[in-house]
Tab-separated table of C-alpha atoms and ligand atoms in Angstrom:
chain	number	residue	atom	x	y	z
A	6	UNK	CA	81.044	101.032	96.317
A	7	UNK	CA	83.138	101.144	99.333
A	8	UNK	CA	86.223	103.586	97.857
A	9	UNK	CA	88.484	105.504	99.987
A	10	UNK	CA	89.413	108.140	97.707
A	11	UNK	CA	88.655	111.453	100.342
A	12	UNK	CA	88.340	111.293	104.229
A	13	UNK	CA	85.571	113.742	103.882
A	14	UNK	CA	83.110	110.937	101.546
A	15	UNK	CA	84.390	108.338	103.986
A	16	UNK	CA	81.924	108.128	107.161
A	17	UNK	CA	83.144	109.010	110.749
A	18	UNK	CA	82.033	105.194	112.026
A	19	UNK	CA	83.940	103.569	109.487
A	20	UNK	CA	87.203	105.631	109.913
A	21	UNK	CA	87.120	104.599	113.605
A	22	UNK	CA	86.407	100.968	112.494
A	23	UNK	CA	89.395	101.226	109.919
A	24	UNK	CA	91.642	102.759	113.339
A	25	UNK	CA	89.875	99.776	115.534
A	26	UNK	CA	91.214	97.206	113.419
A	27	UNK	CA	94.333	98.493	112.872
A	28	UNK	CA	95.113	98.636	116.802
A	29	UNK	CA	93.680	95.551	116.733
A	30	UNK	CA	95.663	93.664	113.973
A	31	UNK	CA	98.737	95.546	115.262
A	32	UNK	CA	97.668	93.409	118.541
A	33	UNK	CA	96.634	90.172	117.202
A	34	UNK	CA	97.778	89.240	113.573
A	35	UNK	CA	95.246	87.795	111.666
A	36	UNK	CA	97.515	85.830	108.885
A	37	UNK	CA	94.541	84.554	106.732
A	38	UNK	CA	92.084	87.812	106.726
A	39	UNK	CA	92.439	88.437	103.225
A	40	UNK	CA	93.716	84.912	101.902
A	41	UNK	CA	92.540	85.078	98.366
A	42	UNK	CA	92.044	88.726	98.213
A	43	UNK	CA	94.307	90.636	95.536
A	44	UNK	CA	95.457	94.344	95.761
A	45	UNK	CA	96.464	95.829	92.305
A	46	UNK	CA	98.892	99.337	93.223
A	47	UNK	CA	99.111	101.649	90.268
A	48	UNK	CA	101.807	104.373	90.918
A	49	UNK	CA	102.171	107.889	88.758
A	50	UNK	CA	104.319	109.199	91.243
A	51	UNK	CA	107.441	107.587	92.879
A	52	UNK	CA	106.583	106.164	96.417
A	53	UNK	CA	108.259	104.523	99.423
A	54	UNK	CA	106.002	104.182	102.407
A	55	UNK	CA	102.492	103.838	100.353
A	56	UNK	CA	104.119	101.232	98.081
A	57	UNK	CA	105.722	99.430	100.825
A	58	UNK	CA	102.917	99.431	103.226
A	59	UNK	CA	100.088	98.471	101.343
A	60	UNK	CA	102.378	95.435	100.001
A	61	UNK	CA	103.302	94.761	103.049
A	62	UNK	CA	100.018	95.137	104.932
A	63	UNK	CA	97.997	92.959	102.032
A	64	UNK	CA	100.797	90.140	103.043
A	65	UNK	CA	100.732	90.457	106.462
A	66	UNK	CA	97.012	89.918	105.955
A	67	UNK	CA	97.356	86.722	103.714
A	68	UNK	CA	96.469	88.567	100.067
A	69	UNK	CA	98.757	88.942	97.399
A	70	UNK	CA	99.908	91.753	95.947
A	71	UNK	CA	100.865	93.391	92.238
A	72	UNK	CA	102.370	97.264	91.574
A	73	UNK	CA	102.822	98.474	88.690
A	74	UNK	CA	104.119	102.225	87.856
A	75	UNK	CA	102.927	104.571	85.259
A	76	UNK	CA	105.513	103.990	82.931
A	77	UNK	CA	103.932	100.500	82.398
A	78	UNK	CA	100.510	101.181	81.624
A	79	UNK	CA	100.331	104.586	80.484
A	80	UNK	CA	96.915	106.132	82.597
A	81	UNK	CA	95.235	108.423	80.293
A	82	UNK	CA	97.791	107.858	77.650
A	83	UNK	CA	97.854	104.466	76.458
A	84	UNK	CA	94.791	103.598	77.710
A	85	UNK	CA	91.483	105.145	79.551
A	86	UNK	CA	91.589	106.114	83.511
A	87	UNK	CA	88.002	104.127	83.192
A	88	UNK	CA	88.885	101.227	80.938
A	89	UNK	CA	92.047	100.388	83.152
A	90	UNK	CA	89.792	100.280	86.350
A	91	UNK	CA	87.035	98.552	84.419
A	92	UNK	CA	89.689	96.083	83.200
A	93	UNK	CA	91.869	95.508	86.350
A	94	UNK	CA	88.124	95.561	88.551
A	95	UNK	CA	86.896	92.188	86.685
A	96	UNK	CA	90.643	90.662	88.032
A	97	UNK	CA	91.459	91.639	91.116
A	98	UNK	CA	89.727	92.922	94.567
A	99	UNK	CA	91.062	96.533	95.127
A	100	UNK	CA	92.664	98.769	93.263
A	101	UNK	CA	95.316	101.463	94.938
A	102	UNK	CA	96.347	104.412	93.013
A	103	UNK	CA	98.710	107.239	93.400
A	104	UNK	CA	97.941	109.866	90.499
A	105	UNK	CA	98.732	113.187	89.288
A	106	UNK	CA	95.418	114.691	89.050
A	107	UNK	CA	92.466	113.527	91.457
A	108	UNK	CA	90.167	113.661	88.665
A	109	UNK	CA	91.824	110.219	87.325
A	110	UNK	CA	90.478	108.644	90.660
A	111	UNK	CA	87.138	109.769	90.117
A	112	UNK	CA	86.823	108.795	86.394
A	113	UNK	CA	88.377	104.971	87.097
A	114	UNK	CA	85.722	105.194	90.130
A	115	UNK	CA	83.305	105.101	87.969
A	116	UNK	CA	84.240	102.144	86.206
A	117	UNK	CA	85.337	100.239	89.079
A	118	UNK	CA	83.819	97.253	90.630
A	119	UNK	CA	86.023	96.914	93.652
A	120	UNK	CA	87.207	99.065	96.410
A	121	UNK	CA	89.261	101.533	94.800
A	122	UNK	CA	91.990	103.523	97.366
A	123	UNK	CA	93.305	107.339	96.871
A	124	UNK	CA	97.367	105.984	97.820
A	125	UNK	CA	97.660	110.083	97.048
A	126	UNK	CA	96.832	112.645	94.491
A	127	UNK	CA	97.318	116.378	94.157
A	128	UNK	CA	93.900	116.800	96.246
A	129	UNK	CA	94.331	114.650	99.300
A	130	UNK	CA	95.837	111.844	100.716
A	131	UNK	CA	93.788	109.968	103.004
A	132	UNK	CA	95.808	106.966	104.034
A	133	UNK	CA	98.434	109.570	105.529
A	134	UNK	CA	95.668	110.680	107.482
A	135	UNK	CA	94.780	107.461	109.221
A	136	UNK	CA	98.206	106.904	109.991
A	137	UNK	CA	98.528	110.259	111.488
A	138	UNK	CA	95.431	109.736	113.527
A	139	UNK	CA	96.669	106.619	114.458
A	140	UNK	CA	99.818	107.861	115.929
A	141	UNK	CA	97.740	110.808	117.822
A	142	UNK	CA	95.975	107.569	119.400
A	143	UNK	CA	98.865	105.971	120.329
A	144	UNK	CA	100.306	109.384	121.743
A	145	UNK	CA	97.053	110.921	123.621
A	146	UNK	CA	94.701	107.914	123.925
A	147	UNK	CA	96.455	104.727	123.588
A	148	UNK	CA	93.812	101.955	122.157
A	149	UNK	CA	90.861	104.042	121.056
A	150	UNK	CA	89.493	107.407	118.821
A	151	UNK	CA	87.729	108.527	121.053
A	152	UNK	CA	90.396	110.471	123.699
A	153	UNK	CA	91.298	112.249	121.032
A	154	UNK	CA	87.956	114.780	120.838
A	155	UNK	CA	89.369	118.388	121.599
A	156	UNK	CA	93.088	118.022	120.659
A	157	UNK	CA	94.583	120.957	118.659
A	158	UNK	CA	96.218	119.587	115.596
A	159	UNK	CA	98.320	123.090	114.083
A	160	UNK	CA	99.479	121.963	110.572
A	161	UNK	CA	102.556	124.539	109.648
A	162	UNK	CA	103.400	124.656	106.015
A	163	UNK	CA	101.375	124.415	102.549
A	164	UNK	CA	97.575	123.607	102.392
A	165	UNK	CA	98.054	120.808	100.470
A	166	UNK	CA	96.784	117.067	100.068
A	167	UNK	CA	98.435	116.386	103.101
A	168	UNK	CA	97.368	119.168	105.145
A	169	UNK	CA	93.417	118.985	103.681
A	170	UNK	CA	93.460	114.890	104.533
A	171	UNK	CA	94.897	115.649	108.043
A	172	UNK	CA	91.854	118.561	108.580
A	173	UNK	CA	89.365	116.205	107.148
A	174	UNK	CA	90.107	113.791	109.586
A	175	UNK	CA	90.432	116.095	112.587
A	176	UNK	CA	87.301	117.107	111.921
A	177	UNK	CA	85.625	113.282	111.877
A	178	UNK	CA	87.628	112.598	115.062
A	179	UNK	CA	86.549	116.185	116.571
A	180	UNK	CA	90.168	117.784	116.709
A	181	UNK	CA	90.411	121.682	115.838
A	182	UNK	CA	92.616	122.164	113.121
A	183	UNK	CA	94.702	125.028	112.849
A	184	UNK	CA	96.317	125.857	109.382
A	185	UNK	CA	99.194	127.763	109.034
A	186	UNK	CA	100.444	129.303	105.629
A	187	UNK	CA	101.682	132.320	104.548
A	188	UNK	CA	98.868	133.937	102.243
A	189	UNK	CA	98.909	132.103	98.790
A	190	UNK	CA	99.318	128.925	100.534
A	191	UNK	CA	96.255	128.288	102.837
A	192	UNK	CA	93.995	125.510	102.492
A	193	UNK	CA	91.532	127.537	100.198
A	194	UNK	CA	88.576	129.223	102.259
A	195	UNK	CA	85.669	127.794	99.821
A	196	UNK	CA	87.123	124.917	100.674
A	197	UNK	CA	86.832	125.279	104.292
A	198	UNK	CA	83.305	126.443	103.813
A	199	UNK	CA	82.103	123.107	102.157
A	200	UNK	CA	84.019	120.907	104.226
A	201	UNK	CA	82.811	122.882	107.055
A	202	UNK	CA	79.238	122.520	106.146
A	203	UNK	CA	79.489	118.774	105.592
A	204	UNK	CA	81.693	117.438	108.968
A	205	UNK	CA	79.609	118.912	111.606
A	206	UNK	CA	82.175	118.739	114.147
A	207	UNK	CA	84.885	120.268	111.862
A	208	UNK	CA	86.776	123.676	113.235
A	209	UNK	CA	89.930	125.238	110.834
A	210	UNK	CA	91.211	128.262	112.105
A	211	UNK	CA	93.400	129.872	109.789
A	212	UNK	CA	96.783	131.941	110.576
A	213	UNK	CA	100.049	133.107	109.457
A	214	UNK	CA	101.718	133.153	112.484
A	215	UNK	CA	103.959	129.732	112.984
A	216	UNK	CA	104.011	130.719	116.685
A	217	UNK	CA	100.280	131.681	116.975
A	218	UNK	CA	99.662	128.250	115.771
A	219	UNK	CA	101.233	125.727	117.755
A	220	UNK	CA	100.699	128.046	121.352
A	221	UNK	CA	98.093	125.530	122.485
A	222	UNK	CA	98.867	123.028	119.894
A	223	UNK	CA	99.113	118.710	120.810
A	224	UNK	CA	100.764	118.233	117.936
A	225	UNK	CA	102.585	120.199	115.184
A	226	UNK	CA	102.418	118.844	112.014
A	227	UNK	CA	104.162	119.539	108.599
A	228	UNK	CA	105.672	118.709	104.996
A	229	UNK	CA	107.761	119.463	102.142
A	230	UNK	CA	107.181	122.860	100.999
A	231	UNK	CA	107.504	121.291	97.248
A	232	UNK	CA	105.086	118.110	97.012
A	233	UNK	CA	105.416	116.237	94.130
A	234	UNK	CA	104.857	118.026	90.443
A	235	UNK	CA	105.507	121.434	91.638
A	236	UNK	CA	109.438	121.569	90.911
A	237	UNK	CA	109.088	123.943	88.778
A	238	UNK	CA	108.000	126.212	91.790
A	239	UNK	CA	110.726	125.512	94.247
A	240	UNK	CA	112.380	128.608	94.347
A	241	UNK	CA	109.055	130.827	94.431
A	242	UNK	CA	108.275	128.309	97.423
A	243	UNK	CA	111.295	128.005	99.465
A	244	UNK	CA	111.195	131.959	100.100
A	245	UNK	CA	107.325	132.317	100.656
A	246	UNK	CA	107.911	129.510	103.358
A	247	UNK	CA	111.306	131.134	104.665
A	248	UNK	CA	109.982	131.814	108.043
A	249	UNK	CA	107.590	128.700	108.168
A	250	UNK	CA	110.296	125.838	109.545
A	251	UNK	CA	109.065	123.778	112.399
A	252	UNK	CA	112.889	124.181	114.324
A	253	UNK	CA	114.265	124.044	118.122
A	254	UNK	CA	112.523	127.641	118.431
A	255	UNK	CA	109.033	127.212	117.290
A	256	UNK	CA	108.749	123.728	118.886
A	257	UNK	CA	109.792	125.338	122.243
A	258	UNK	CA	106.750	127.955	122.049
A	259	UNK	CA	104.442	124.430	121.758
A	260	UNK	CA	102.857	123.061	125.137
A	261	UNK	CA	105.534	120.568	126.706
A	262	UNK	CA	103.386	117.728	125.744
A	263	UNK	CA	103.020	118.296	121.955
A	264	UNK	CA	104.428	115.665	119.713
A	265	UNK	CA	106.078	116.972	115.944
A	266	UNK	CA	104.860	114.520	113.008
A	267	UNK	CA	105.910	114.608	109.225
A	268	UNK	CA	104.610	112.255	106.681
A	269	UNK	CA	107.942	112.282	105.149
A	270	UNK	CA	109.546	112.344	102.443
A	271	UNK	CA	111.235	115.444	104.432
A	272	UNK	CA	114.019	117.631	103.169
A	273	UNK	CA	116.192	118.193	105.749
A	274	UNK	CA	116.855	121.215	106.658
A	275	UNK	CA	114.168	123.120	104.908
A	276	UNK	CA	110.715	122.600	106.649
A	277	UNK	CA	112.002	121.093	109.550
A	278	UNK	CA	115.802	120.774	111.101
A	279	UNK	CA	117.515	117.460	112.034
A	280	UNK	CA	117.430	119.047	115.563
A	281	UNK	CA	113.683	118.733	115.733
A	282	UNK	CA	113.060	115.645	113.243
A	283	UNK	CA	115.518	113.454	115.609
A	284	UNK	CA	114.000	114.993	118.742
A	285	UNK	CA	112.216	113.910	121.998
A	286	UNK	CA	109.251	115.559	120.421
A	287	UNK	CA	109.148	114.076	117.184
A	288	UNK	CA	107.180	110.921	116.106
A	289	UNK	CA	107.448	110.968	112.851
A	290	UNK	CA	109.553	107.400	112.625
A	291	UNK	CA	106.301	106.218	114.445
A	292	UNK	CA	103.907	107.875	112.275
A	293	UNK	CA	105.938	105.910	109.369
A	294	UNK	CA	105.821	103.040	110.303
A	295	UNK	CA	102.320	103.484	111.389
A	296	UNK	CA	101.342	103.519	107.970
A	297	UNK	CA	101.442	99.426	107.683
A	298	UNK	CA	98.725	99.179	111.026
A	299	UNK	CA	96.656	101.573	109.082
A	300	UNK	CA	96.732	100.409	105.702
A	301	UNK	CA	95.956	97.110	107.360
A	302	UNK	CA	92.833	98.589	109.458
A	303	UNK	CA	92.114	100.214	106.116
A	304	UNK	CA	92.252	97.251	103.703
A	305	UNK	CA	90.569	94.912	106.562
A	306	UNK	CA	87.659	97.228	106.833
A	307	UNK	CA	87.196	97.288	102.995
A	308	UNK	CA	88.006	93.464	101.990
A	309	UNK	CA	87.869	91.125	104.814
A	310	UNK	CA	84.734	89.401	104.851
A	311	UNK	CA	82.188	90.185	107.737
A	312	UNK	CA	81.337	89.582	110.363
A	313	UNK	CA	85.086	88.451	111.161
B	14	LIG	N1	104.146	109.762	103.127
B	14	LIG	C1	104.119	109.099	101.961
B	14	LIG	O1	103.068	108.908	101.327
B	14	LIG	O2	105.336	108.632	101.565
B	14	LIG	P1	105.676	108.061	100.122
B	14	LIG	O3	105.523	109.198	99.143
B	14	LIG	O4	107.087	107.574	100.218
B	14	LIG	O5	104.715	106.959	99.803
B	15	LIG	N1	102.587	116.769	99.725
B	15	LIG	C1	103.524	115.739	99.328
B	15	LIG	C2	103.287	114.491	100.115
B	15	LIG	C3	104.234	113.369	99.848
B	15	LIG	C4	103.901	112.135	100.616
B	15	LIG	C5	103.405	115.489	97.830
B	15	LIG	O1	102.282	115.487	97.313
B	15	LIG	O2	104.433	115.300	97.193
């Protein structure tokens, strides 16, 4: 089954065929792609850009398009992670999920007879990633992957889904990866050992040091210190990440050329200033609205019928 629940289980060829055809549909629309293709979007958590580009990139496409939030159906209350995807699988042609707990996407995966697509969980986020690997491309190498071997992506900020999607794919696209946290807050280092292990060209240096990281940086990436589910944290949070904001000062120890990206939401103020999120270095309005390319290169690569 063709899911996209992790970059790491997706293979490096088909990543770069998901970021060919989005440059390529961003090029050349292709109205009827999917005509007759249906996306179903299950949401646990409250979404903006995932919602809206996946609807908007299954239209764009010619598919159609349901979502439907938690509150409705009740995943792992009123009914079954695997009976919903066993249900929804004999109905439509991909299923998109946003979830609290990964291991929901792994038990409807194994009821699912369609494409099913990791729209975020508390593990990863992989559509993020293509969309920030698509706006690298656009930055560094304008039309294709490949100028983007040896670029230093520094993450600054939790080792979250975010940050582990965004190493994955570094690693696929050979990028270093440089993680900055302050200690309780790295990407975990068993982690890096297996993922290490299994993406042969995959490098994650670790440091604590905001400055350390982006010295010979491309780009400097980030997000909230609080993802979603970990209110209860906040305050614990906001002072272990006190002297981890991407501002004015830390972007100007960056080489000239590196771009800032967030996957937003952002708070304002917190892990990055207005200064620096409405900069010349910033393209994270870009890296939004890049999510509709990818989730189209994403969706073509997984429905559209081949050869096309
Ligand atoms: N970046 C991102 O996934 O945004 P949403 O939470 O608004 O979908
Ligand atoms: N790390 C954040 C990303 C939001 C798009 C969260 O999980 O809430």
């Amino acid at each position: 089954m063709n899911n996209f629940l992790t970059i790491i289980d997706t293979p490096a060829e088909i990543l770069r065929e998901m970021l060919q055809r989005a440059i390529d549909l961003r090029r050349r629309p292709y109205p009827g792609l999917l005509l007759g293709k249906t996306l179903c979007c299950l949401f646990e958590k409250p979404s903006l850009r995932t919602r809206v580009s996946f609807e908007q990139a299954m239209r764009r496409l010619g598919g159609s398009v349901m979502s439907m939030s938690s509150n409705e159906i009740g995943i792992g209350g009123r009914e079954s992670p695997e009976d919903i995807a066993h249900v929804l699988s004999s109905m439509v042609d991909a299923i998109m999920a946003r979830v609290l707990d990964h291991e929901t996407l792994n038990r409807m995966a194994r009821t699912s007879a369609v494409p099913l697509i990791n729209g975020l969980s508390d593990y990863a986020h992989p559509p993020q990633a293509l969309a920030d690997a698509l706006t690298l491309i656009d930055e560094f190498c304008p039309g294709s992957a490949d100028g983007l071997r040896g670029r230093a992506v520094a993450f600054v900020g939790d080792g979250n889904n975010v940050a582990r999607s965004l190493a994955e794919i570094c690693g696929k696209l050979g990028m270093r990866f440089i993680m900055c946290a302050p200690e309780g807050f790295e990407l975990p280092p068993d982690w890096i050992d297996a993922a290490t292990r299994r993406i042969p060209g995959l490098e994650v240096s670790s440091v604590s040091d905001p400055v350390e990281a982006v010295l010979h940086a491309d780009a400097i990436c980030c997000d909230t210190f609080v993802s979603m589910g970990q209110e209860h944290e906040r305050a614990q949070r906001l002072e272990a990440f006190r002297r981890y904001q991407i501002n004015q000062e830390l972007v100007s120890q960056a080489p000239a050329h590196a771009i800032v990206l967030h996957c937003l939401p952002a708070s304002r103020g917190i892990e990055i200033t207005d200064e620096v999120m409405d900069g010349p270095r910033s393209r994270i309005f870009q890296q939004a609205r890049n999510r509709l390319d990818a989730q189209m290169g994403l969706l073509a690569a997984l429905l559209a019928p081949r050869p096309w």
